[in-house]
Amino acid sequence: MKEKKSSLIVLLFFWGSVLQSPVFTKQPGSIVYPVETVENGREVVFSCEARGSPAPAYRWKLNGTEILPKAGSHFSLSGGNLRISRLNRDRDAGTYQCLASNSFGTIVSREASLTFAYLESFKTQRRSPVSVREGQGMVLLCGPPPHSGDLVFSWIFNESTTFVQQETRRFISQETGNLYIAKVEPSDVGNYTCVVTNTVTKTRVQGPSTPLVLRSDGDFLWMEESELFPPFLFFISSPSPAPSITWRREDGAPFPRKVDTRKTNGVLEIPYFQQDDVGTYECVAENSRGMNKVKGKLSFYAPPHLIEKPQDVQKLIDDSLVWECKATGKPKPSYRWMKNGENLESTEERIQVANGVLSISRLTLSDTGMYQCVAGNKHGEVYSNAELRVIAAAPDFSHNQLRSQTMVKVGGDVLVECRPKMSPWGVISWRKGSEPLQQTRMSQLESGTARLHLSACDQAAYKITKCVSEASVITTQPSTLDATVGESVVLPCQVSHDPSLELKFTWFFNEQLIHFGSHDGFFEKVGGHSAGDIMIRNIQLKHAGKYTCAVQTKVDSISVALDLIVRGPPAPPTQIHVEEITDTTASLSWRPGPDNHSPITAYTIQARTPFSLGWQAVTTVPEVVGGRQLTAVVIDLNPWVEYEFRVLASNRIGTGEPSKPSKQARTKSTSPKVTPANVSGGGGSRSELVITWEPVPEELQNGPGFGYVVAFRPHGATGWMQAAVPSPEASRYVFKNESIQPFSPFHVKVGVYNNEGEGPFGPVITIYSAEEEPGRAPTRVRARSLSAAEIEVSWKALPWNASKRRVLGYELRYWSKSEREDTASVQRTVGNQTSSVIRGLRGSTSYYISVRAYNTAGTGPPSSTVNVTTKKPPPSQPPDKVMWNTSNSKIIVNWEQVKALENESEVTGYKVLYKKNRHSRPSVMETNTTSVELALPTDEDYIIQIKPFGEGGDGSSSRQITIPKTAGTTAVGSASKVSTLSALSTIALSFTARTSL
């Protein structure tokens, strides 16, 4: 027996340290292959890789049948990867799975499909005309040809080079390819062609054209059910007069704020589709002749996602195993289990599979292996792996040895535990010496533990017990304590006991063990040897409840309980209801929550709308809502706005958490009161009066059917012309009439209205009609080159006045000899300016320049074109061998003369830039020599740069040199790599090369 036990331990150590069951590190993914490219030599590779020890062996299955690669077969294995050559669409398409096996078992990879994408041509060559009445809705069927792979649908109208664009009247279903048109117009008549594109093969085919013609009768009503993302529900109606179209959810729930119901017309668009948007939607078309309804259902789906997975486990023979596998998904996933790559069939009663739970009772060695839980719905499957090892064990007392001595009270019983580790379970017997124990003095429990019945202190007989005479007693027993949130409180537990015994204190909160050091540090032990007191710091409402102190010695145990009451801010109110609502008020009621042992003194009401930044306090009647009052009226609300309300309760300790929001309630509508802001205008085309404004925010429109009334009249007229603009988002109105003279002043005011009536007009302002562009060109245009990069242009200004052909400024167009005039660069001036400098040009380049006057109507005719050539570029070589020395209050700088290259302008002088530090503005001194003397204090550091200049501009600058302060001594330095020192100087010199000044 000992040898067997020893060898078993060694085997387990070797197993746990070296060997490993297979685990996938790479699994195959589905492949869509363009069928047009399938030919000899083409191949695909499915990847599969697993780690394990021993190294796993690999197999593959196609549609559930094992693949057996042979010599010359188009299947071959490279490691775990499956290579398929000489692809054949009919032979090789299907579902592939990789199996990895070693001595511990087999695991199966996820399924991977190989499909071949293709797109055939349309079969039908002619299609019958579709006849439709003007104003009617209609559908043109696409009928895509046989294909595999995702398709994109588009339509061509009358063989145009552009595709039909989706808008409020047109909708192309990317599910069926059908084109829907609401309220057909005469301009829609013509030939329509469906174009189908395969997103995988990138091939495109055109169907036969379908003629659309007008007829004089018939109409229909239609709605598409869709699972598109984002989903569209498209509604076409054609009765006369034109109906109004509204949308609603069948369950009555309001549309979320992300849905703009004012823009829907026949299409309901739901952006950022979420599960809350699932449901049945109803479209209602209504006019004076009646009403019609149609419904469409939006559903939500999701592939499975594992949230609870089985874990590797090692069990003894006869133990039980329960593995639970849980996954989310829609539809709800179903589960199956696999063992060593094969579906696990529950043929034995001890093996049960139900709702993702695998349970095996009375484990045997044959249950060892690799198990996989597979959760799936129609949108996919997910796999989870776990290893079960079942082992046997001989009886082993090393972990649970008998205690050499046990204490017990006089006349009591004592339990002597016997818990050997063995598998399978064996028979346990008790002996005293070589004699079995008498059943009258001992009873044996099922676990093997013996209960000894001692009538006296007879430890001498059994040699296992010790008698204790004094029982333990808790001396402090408070029944109730209370505290306020944020305070600290001590819970006492003091004991008198036999001094020979050690005490163990254990605390329970609501019958749950308190683990000191956890609970976010609220609980702390503070008692001494005979006291188990604990302190609760920064007490919270959650700490209220029953506390139990349990005291245990080797011979007895006692406990005491106390109730802790915690006073704090009130709990959130409940049952918030909007009892009545008007255009500006809402009557609320609520129920109080628990006051947490301190009476409620006041309530605060807050509101939220789709337009507010979070929750805001509101004005109520009464202004202060007392603690006994459970109703209030909220005032000063905006009409026709959806509100949510919540209530907060306060007591002398503080304000509690807010209640849950009430259901959304919309205030009633009324005529608008707010007019648009920033009314202005002007500009536009000839004979136009352009009027603009800022739209009134939705929360201030006071009701549905909001729009604007634009009133205008020429200066001096008495009557007003008016126009209605029915769109609440509108911000512009253009009045066009050939009789309007250019730049004529108009009085303008903008008012508002909605379905409840008209609101006020805003203030009257003056706006000018569109003006005409300047009619004359500037004259006496001159240009001269200032440098290699600059040209100055001058001209004679046109008369400057407020006539109908105003001049707001001038536009300079310039282009080089190598460029076309239509690519010219443009530079504008403002006001009555008669010259401008064009910068950023190229040196030694010929430029053409013209000038035009401009105003809000556009530009006038161009001037005559002038030509000018920029000067040669400035010297590109920087000054070299810069030397300096300091003496008293002077800095003398010398450098070598710069010689210009043949294509550069001659050097006419030098600029010396100097400053105290890198952040100050530099001073500049010009000289036509190669040296300069600067009268500067030498008790400061200086940064100096030198650059040559000529008629082409400033040339390249020397490196920055830093001249350190010398405190009255003489110093010499240079900007070359090696500093040169004066014979009289022994000061170490340095320079710093920096970026340009």
mmCIF file of N, CA and C in Angstrom, residues 763-856:
data_model
loop_
_atom_site.group_PDB
_atom_site.id
_atom_site.type_symbol
_atom_site.label_atom_id
_atom_site.label_comp_id
_atom_site.label_asym_id
_atom_site.label_seq_id
_atom_site.Cartn_x
_atom_site.Cartn_y
_atom_site.Cartn_z
ATOM 1 N N PRO A 763 -38.783 93.100 -34.073
ATOM 2 C CA PRO A 763 -38.605 94.507 -34.445
ATOM 3 C C PRO A 763 -38.350 94.663 -35.944
ATOM 4 N N VAL A 764 -38.666 95.847 -36.448
ATOM 5 C CA VAL A 764 -38.464 96.167 -37.875
ATOM 6 C C VAL A 764 -37.013 96.583 -38.090
ATOM 7 N N ILE A 765 -36.377 95.978 -39.115
ATOM 8 C CA ILE A 765 -35.007 96.349 -39.462
ATOM 9 C C ILE A 765 -34.957 96.682 -40.952
ATOM 10 N N THR A 766 -33.874 97.268 -41.375
ATOM 11 C CA THR A 766 -33.698 97.621 -42.789
ATOM 12 C C THR A 766 -32.720 96.649 -43.434
ATOM 13 N N ILE A 767 -33.117 96.074 -44.574
ATOM 14 C CA ILE A 767 -32.282 95.153 -45.349
ATOM 15 C C ILE A 767 -32.274 95.632 -46.789
ATOM 16 N N TYR A 768 -31.132 95.567 -47.440
ATOM 17 C CA TYR A 768 -31.005 96.005 -48.826
ATOM 18 C C TYR A 768 -31.140 94.811 -49.769
ATOM 19 N N SER A 769 -31.783 95.055 -50.880
ATOM 20 C CA SER A 769 -31.897 94.018 -51.908
ATOM 21 C C SER A 769 -30.534 93.777 -52.539
ATOM 22 N N ALA A 770 -30.475 92.703 -53.353
ATOM 23 C CA ALA A 770 -29.205 92.341 -53.993
ATOM 24 C C ALA A 770 -28.727 93.487 -54.884
ATOM 25 N N GLU A 771 -27.437 93.731 -54.851
ATOM 26 C CA GLU A 771 -26.865 94.775 -55.689
ATOM 27 C C GLU A 771 -26.254 94.164 -56.945
ATOM 28 N N GLU A 772 -25.881 95.032 -57.889
ATOM 29 C CA GLU A 772 -25.196 94.580 -59.093
ATOM 30 C C GLU A 772 -23.695 94.680 -58.882
ATOM 31 N N GLU A 773 -22.972 93.784 -59.541
ATOM 32 C CA GLU A 773 -21.528 93.810 -59.414
ATOM 33 C C GLU A 773 -20.984 95.096 -60.044
ATOM 34 N N PRO A 774 -19.833 95.555 -59.636
ATOM 35 C CA PRO A 774 -19.264 96.778 -60.207
ATOM 36 C C PRO A 774 -19.231 96.707 -61.736
ATOM 37 N N GLY A 775 -19.528 97.829 -62.359
ATOM 38 C CA GLY A 775 -19.642 97.840 -63.826
ATOM 39 C C GLY A 775 -18.369 98.273 -64.532
ATOM 40 N N ARG A 776 -17.385 98.824 -63.807
ATOM 41 C CA ARG A 776 -16.158 99.292 -64.459
ATOM 42 C C ARG A 776 -14.943 98.618 -63.874
ATOM 43 N N ALA A 777 -13.869 98.635 -64.652
ATOM 44 C CA ALA A 777 -12.610 98.040 -64.209
ATOM 45 C C ALA A 777 -11.679 99.134 -63.686
ATOM 46 N N PRO A 778 -10.840 98.812 -62.700
ATOM 47 C CA PRO A 778 -9.837 99.785 -62.246
ATOM 48 C C PRO A 778 -8.882 100.135 -63.408
ATOM 49 N N THR A 779 -8.325 101.348 -63.369
ATOM 50 C CA THR A 779 -7.377 101.806 -64.408
ATOM 51 C C THR A 779 -6.026 102.120 -63.780
ATOM 52 N N ARG A 780 -5.060 102.477 -64.653
ATOM 53 C CA ARG A 780 -3.705 102.836 -64.245
ATOM 54 C C ARG A 780 -3.086 101.782 -63.317
ATOM 55 N N VAL A 781 -3.216 100.523 -63.715
ATOM 56 C CA VAL A 781 -2.643 99.433 -62.928
ATOM 57 C C VAL A 781 -1.145 99.389 -63.164
ATOM 58 N N ARG A 782 -0.380 99.401 -62.083
ATOM 59 C CA ARG A 782 1.080 99.363 -62.149
ATOM 60 C C ARG A 782 1.567 98.259 -61.212
ATOM 61 N N ALA A 783 2.725 97.686 -61.529
ATOM 62 C CA ALA A 783 3.325 96.655 -60.671
ATOM 63 C C ALA A 783 4.834 96.799 -60.703
ATOM 64 N N ARG A 784 5.454 96.615 -59.555
ATOM 65 C CA ARG A 784 6.913 96.639 -59.490
ATOM 66 C C ARG A 784 7.389 95.595 -58.476
ATOM 67 N N SER A 785 8.551 95.011 -58.796
ATOM 68 C CA SER A 785 9.114 93.985 -57.921
ATOM 69 C C SER A 785 9.822 94.653 -56.753
ATOM 70 N N LEU A 786 9.479 94.230 -55.543
ATOM 71 C CA LEU A 786 10.140 94.734 -54.342
ATOM 72 C C LEU A 786 11.312 93.848 -53.944
ATOM 73 N N SER A 787 11.191 92.557 -54.196
ATOM 74 C CA SER A 787 12.239 91.611 -53.847
ATOM 75 C C SER A 787 12.000 90.353 -54.659
ATOM 76 N N ALA A 788 12.702 89.283 -54.295
ATOM 77 C CA ALA A 788 12.499 88.016 -54.998
ATOM 78 C C ALA A 788 11.150 87.410 -54.677
ATOM 79 N N ALA A 789 10.518 87.792 -53.563
ATOM 80 C CA ALA A 789 9.264 87.165 -53.129
ATOM 81 C C ALA A 789 8.099 88.134 -53.085
ATOM 82 N N GLU A 790 8.288 89.438 -53.437
ATOM 83 C CA GLU A 790 7.235 90.432 -53.264
ATOM 84 C C GLU A 790 7.086 91.309 -54.493
ATOM 85 N N ILE A 791 5.822 91.610 -54.820
ATOM 86 C CA ILE A 791 5.476 92.550 -55.885
ATOM 87 C C ILE A 791 4.463 93.531 -55.326
ATOM 88 N N GLU A 792 4.675 94.809 -55.553
ATOM 89 C CA GLU A 792 3.706 95.829 -55.149
ATOM 90 C C GLU A 792 2.867 96.196 -56.354
ATOM 91 N N VAL A 793 1.523 96.180 -56.170
ATOM 92 C CA VAL A 793 0.579 96.504 -57.245
ATOM 93 C C VAL A 793 -0.202 97.746 -56.817
ATOM 94 N N SER A 794 -0.395 98.688 -57.732
ATOM 95 C CA SER A 794 -1.186 99.902 -57.462
ATOM 96 C C SER A 794 -2.161 100.131 -58.599
ATOM 97 N N TRP A 795 -3.230 100.888 -58.336
ATOM 98 C CA TRP A 795 -4.266 101.151 -59.328
ATOM 99 C C TRP A 795 -5.016 102.407 -58.934
ATOM 100 N N LYS A 796 -5.789 102.910 -59.859
ATOM 101 C CA LYS A 796 -6.652 104.060 -59.580
ATOM 102 C C LYS A 796 -8.009 103.548 -59.139
ATOM 103 N N ALA A 797 -8.500 104.027 -57.989
ATOM 104 C CA ALA A 797 -9.744 103.528 -57.424
ATOM 105 C C ALA A 797 -10.945 104.006 -58.227
ATOM 106 N N LEU A 798 -12.010 103.201 -58.224
ATOM 107 C CA LEU A 798 -13.301 103.613 -58.779
ATOM 108 C C LEU A 798 -13.991 104.531 -57.782
ATOM 109 N N PRO A 799 -14.949 105.331 -58.203
ATOM 110 C CA PRO A 799 -15.644 106.231 -57.276
ATOM 111 C C PRO A 799 -16.224 105.461 -56.093
ATOM 112 N N TRP A 800 -16.006 105.989 -54.883
ATOM 113 C CA TRP A 800 -16.405 105.309 -53.632
ATOM 114 C C TRP A 800 -17.641 105.982 -53.075
ATOM 115 N N ASN A 801 -18.836 105.313 -53.232
ATOM 116 C CA ASN A 801 -20.072 105.856 -52.692
ATOM 117 C C ASN A 801 -21.051 104.709 -52.468
ATOM 118 N N ALA A 802 -22.204 105.017 -51.952
ATOM 119 C CA ALA A 802 -23.222 104.009 -51.661
ATOM 120 C C ALA A 802 -24.204 103.871 -52.803
ATOM 121 N N SER A 803 -23.745 103.909 -54.036
ATOM 122 C CA SER A 803 -24.624 103.762 -55.190
ATOM 123 C C SER A 803 -25.055 102.311 -55.329
ATOM 124 N N LYS A 804 -25.804 102.024 -56.366
ATOM 125 C CA LYS A 804 -26.306 100.667 -56.578
ATOM 126 C C LYS A 804 -25.215 99.724 -57.046
ATOM 127 N N ARG A 805 -24.078 100.251 -57.425
ATOM 128 C CA ARG A 805 -22.942 99.409 -57.806
ATOM 129 C C ARG A 805 -21.776 99.728 -56.883
ATOM 130 N N ARG A 806 -21.945 99.399 -55.618
ATOM 131 C CA ARG A 806 -20.920 99.718 -54.624
ATOM 132 C C ARG A 806 -19.619 98.979 -54.911
ATOM 133 N N VAL A 807 -18.538 99.520 -54.367
ATOM 134 C CA VAL A 807 -17.244 98.841 -54.394
ATOM 135 C C VAL A 807 -16.842 98.567 -52.938
ATOM 136 N N LEU A 808 -16.761 97.286 -52.585
ATOM 137 C CA LEU A 808 -16.362 96.911 -51.232
ATOM 138 C C LEU A 808 -14.862 96.662 -51.121
ATOM 139 N N GLY A 809 -14.210 96.535 -52.243
ATOM 140 C CA GLY A 809 -12.770 96.305 -52.237
ATOM 141 C C GLY A 809 -12.320 95.855 -53.615
ATOM 142 N N TYR A 810 -11.078 95.376 -53.680
ATOM 143 C CA TYR A 810 -10.501 94.989 -54.971
ATOM 144 C C TYR A 810 -9.914 93.585 -54.853
ATOM 145 N N GLU A 811 -9.972 92.883 -55.983
ATOM 146 C CA GLU A 811 -9.469 91.515 -56.072
ATOM 147 C C GLU A 811 -8.308 91.471 -57.051
ATOM 148 N N LEU A 812 -7.145 91.008 -56.585
ATOM 149 C CA LEU A 812 -5.959 90.874 -57.412
ATOM 150 C C LEU A 812 -5.814 89.414 -57.827
ATOM 151 N N ARG A 813 -5.708 89.178 -59.119
ATOM 152 C CA ARG A 813 -5.453 87.840 -59.647
ATOM 153 C C ARG A 813 -4.045 87.824 -60.234
ATOM 154 N N TYR A 814 -3.257 86.805 -59.896
ATOM 155 C CA TYR A 814 -1.888 86.758 -60.410
ATOM 156 C C TYR A 814 -1.510 85.313 -60.718
ATOM 157 N N TRP A 815 -0.741 85.156 -61.797
ATOM 158 C CA TRP A 815 -0.305 83.830 -62.219
ATOM 159 C C TRP A 815 1.040 83.960 -62.924
ATOM 160 N N SER A 816 1.850 82.916 -62.840
ATOM 161 C CA SER A 816 3.175 82.956 -63.458
ATOM 162 C C SER A 816 3.069 82.644 -64.946
ATOM 163 N N LYS A 817 4.166 82.896 -65.633
ATOM 164 C CA LYS A 817 4.190 82.695 -67.085
ATOM 165 C C LYS A 817 3.939 81.234 -67.439
ATOM 166 N N SER A 818 4.305 80.317 -66.546
ATOM 167 C CA SER A 818 4.148 78.888 -66.830
ATOM 168 C C SER A 818 2.768 78.363 -66.424
ATOM 169 N N GLU A 819 1.891 79.221 -65.850
ATOM 170 C CA GLU A 819 0.578 78.787 -65.394
ATOM 171 C C GLU A 819 -0.516 79.362 -66.290
ATOM 172 N N ARG A 820 -1.731 78.754 -66.199
ATOM 173 C CA ARG A 820 -2.874 79.266 -66.953
ATOM 174 C C ARG A 820 -3.607 80.309 -66.113
ATOM 175 N N GLU A 821 -4.275 81.219 -66.808
ATOM 176 C CA GLU A 821 -4.979 82.287 -66.091
ATOM 177 C C GLU A 821 -6.115 81.738 -65.230
ATOM 178 N N ASP A 822 -6.764 80.629 -65.663
ATOM 179 C CA ASP A 822 -7.883 80.109 -64.880
ATOM 180 C C ASP A 822 -7.429 79.420 -63.593
ATOM 181 N N THR A 823 -6.111 79.267 -63.425
ATOM 182 C CA THR A 823 -5.586 78.721 -62.168
ATOM 183 C C THR A 823 -4.955 79.806 -61.311
ATOM 184 N N ALA A 824 -5.254 81.073 -61.615
ATOM 185 C CA ALA A 824 -4.598 82.183 -60.930
ATOM 186 C C ALA A 824 -4.896 82.189 -59.438
ATOM 187 N N SER A 825 -3.934 82.667 -58.655
ATOM 188 C CA SER A 825 -4.141 82.897 -57.229
ATOM 189 C C SER A 825 -4.871 84.221 -57.045
ATOM 190 N N VAL A 826 -5.576 84.344 -55.903
ATOM 191 C CA VAL A 826 -6.428 85.509 -55.669
ATOM 192 C C VAL A 826 -6.057 86.139 -54.329
ATOM 193 N N GLN A 827 -5.980 87.473 -54.307
ATOM 194 C CA GLN A 827 -5.762 88.223 -53.070
ATOM 195 C C GLN A 827 -6.710 89.396 -53.066
ATOM 196 N N ARG A 828 -7.435 89.619 -51.948
ATOM 197 C CA ARG A 828 -8.430 90.682 -51.889
ATOM 198 C C ARG A 828 -8.022 91.760 -50.908
ATOM 199 N N THR A 829 -8.435 92.987 -51.218
ATOM 200 C CA THR A 829 -8.291 94.109 -50.293
ATOM 201 C C THR A 829 -9.677 94.531 -49.838
ATOM 202 N N VAL A 830 -9.733 95.310 -48.753
ATOM 203 C CA VAL A 830 -11.002 95.779 -48.214
ATOM 204 C C VAL A 830 -10.971 97.297 -48.161
ATOM 205 N N GLY A 831 -12.087 97.914 -48.632
ATOM 206 C CA GLY A 831 -12.191 99.360 -48.571
ATOM 207 C C GLY A 831 -11.584 100.025 -49.807
ATOM 208 N N ASN A 832 -11.374 101.338 -49.689
ATOM 209 C CA ASN A 832 -10.929 102.145 -50.834
ATOM 210 C C ASN A 832 -9.401 102.139 -50.941
ATOM 211 N N GLN A 833 -8.803 100.981 -50.857
ATOM 212 C CA GLN A 833 -7.346 100.834 -50.922
ATOM 213 C C GLN A 833 -6.898 100.846 -52.371
ATOM 214 N N THR A 834 -5.762 101.480 -52.664
ATOM 215 C CA THR A 834 -5.302 101.603 -54.060
ATOM 216 C C THR A 834 -3.963 100.929 -54.287
ATOM 217 N N SER A 835 -3.465 100.144 -53.316
ATOM 218 C CA SER A 835 -2.234 99.389 -53.539
ATOM 219 C C SER A 835 -2.217 98.202 -52.599
ATOM 220 N N SER A 836 -1.423 97.189 -52.985
ATOM 221 C CA SER A 836 -1.299 95.996 -52.162
ATOM 222 C C SER A 836 -0.012 95.278 -52.543
ATOM 223 N N VAL A 837 0.558 94.556 -51.584
ATOM 224 C CA VAL A 837 1.786 93.810 -51.821
ATOM 225 C C VAL A 837 1.455 92.325 -51.858
ATOM 226 N N ILE A 838 1.856 91.694 -52.949
ATOM 227 C CA ILE A 838 1.690 90.232 -53.084
ATOM 228 C C ILE A 838 2.982 89.583 -52.601
ATOM 229 N N ARG A 839 2.861 88.666 -51.674
ATOM 230 C CA ARG A 839 4.030 88.024 -51.069
ATOM 231 C C ARG A 839 4.053 86.523 -51.370
ATOM 232 N N GLY A 840 5.182 85.903 -51.044
ATOM 233 C CA GLY A 840 5.318 84.465 -51.203
ATOM 234 C C GLY A 840 5.543 84.026 -52.626
ATOM 235 N N LEU A 841 6.173 84.875 -53.445
ATOM 236 C CA LEU A 841 6.409 84.556 -54.848
ATOM 237 C C LEU A 841 7.777 83.904 -55.035
ATOM 238 N N ARG A 842 8.023 83.399 -56.241
ATOM 239 C CA ARG A 842 9.310 82.807 -56.579
ATOM 240 C C ARG A 842 10.213 83.858 -57.213
ATOM 241 N N GLY A 843 11.496 83.759 -56.918
ATOM 242 C CA GLY A 843 12.448 84.704 -57.487
ATOM 243 C C GLY A 843 12.709 84.467 -58.957
ATOM 244 N N SER A 844 13.097 85.560 -59.656
ATOM 245 C CA SER A 844 13.437 85.507 -61.088
ATOM 246 C C SER A 844 12.307 84.889 -61.907
ATOM 247 N N THR A 845 11.070 85.236 -61.570
ATOM 248 C CA THR A 845 9.904 84.655 -62.246
ATOM 249 C C THR A 845 9.018 85.769 -62.770
ATOM 250 N N SER A 846 8.491 85.572 -63.967
ATOM 251 C CA SER A 846 7.608 86.552 -64.592
ATOM 252 C C SER A 846 6.166 86.269 -64.184
ATOM 253 N N TYR A 847 5.445 87.303 -63.692
ATOM 254 C CA TYR A 847 4.063 87.167 -63.249
ATOM 255 C C TYR A 847 3.164 88.124 -64.027
ATOM 256 N N TYR A 848 1.885 87.664 -64.265
ATOM 257 C CA TYR A 848 0.849 88.492 -64.865
ATOM 258 C C TYR A 848 -0.166 88.833 -63.786
ATOM 259 N N ILE A 849 -0.666 90.093 -63.818
ATOM 260 C CA ILE A 849 -1.549 90.573 -62.753
ATOM 261 C C ILE A 849 -2.686 91.362 -63.357
ATOM 262 N N SER A 850 -3.942 91.109 -62.839
ATOM 263 C CA SER A 850 -5.092 91.947 -63.200
ATOM 264 C C SER A 850 -5.845 92.285 -61.927
ATOM 265 N N VAL A 851 -6.614 93.388 -61.960
ATOM 266 C CA VAL A 851 -7.334 93.872 -60.776
ATOM 267 C C VAL A 851 -8.806 94.039 -61.139
ATOM 268 N N ARG A 852 -9.695 93.655 -60.215
ATOM 269 C CA ARG A 852 -11.136 93.837 -60.395
ATOM 270 C C ARG A 852 -11.717 94.433 -59.119
ATOM 271 N N ALA A 853 -12.773 95.199 -59.231
ATOM 272 C CA ALA A 853 -13.537 95.648 -58.069
ATOM 273 C C ALA A 853 -14.582 94.587 -57.739
ATOM 274 N N TYR A 854 -14.987 94.508 -56.456
ATOM 275 C CA TYR A 854 -16.007 93.519 -56.074
ATOM 276 C C TYR A 854 -16.949 94.122 -55.033
ATOM 277 N N ASN A 855 -18.152 93.500 -54.947
ATOM 278 C CA ASN A 855 -19.110 93.766 -53.872
ATOM 279 C C ASN A 855 -19.874 92.475 -53.606
ATOM 280 N N THR A 856 -21.002 92.538 -52.901
ATOM 281 C CA THR A 856 -21.711 91.309 -52.531
ATOM 282 C C THR A 856 -22.274 90.580 -53.734
#
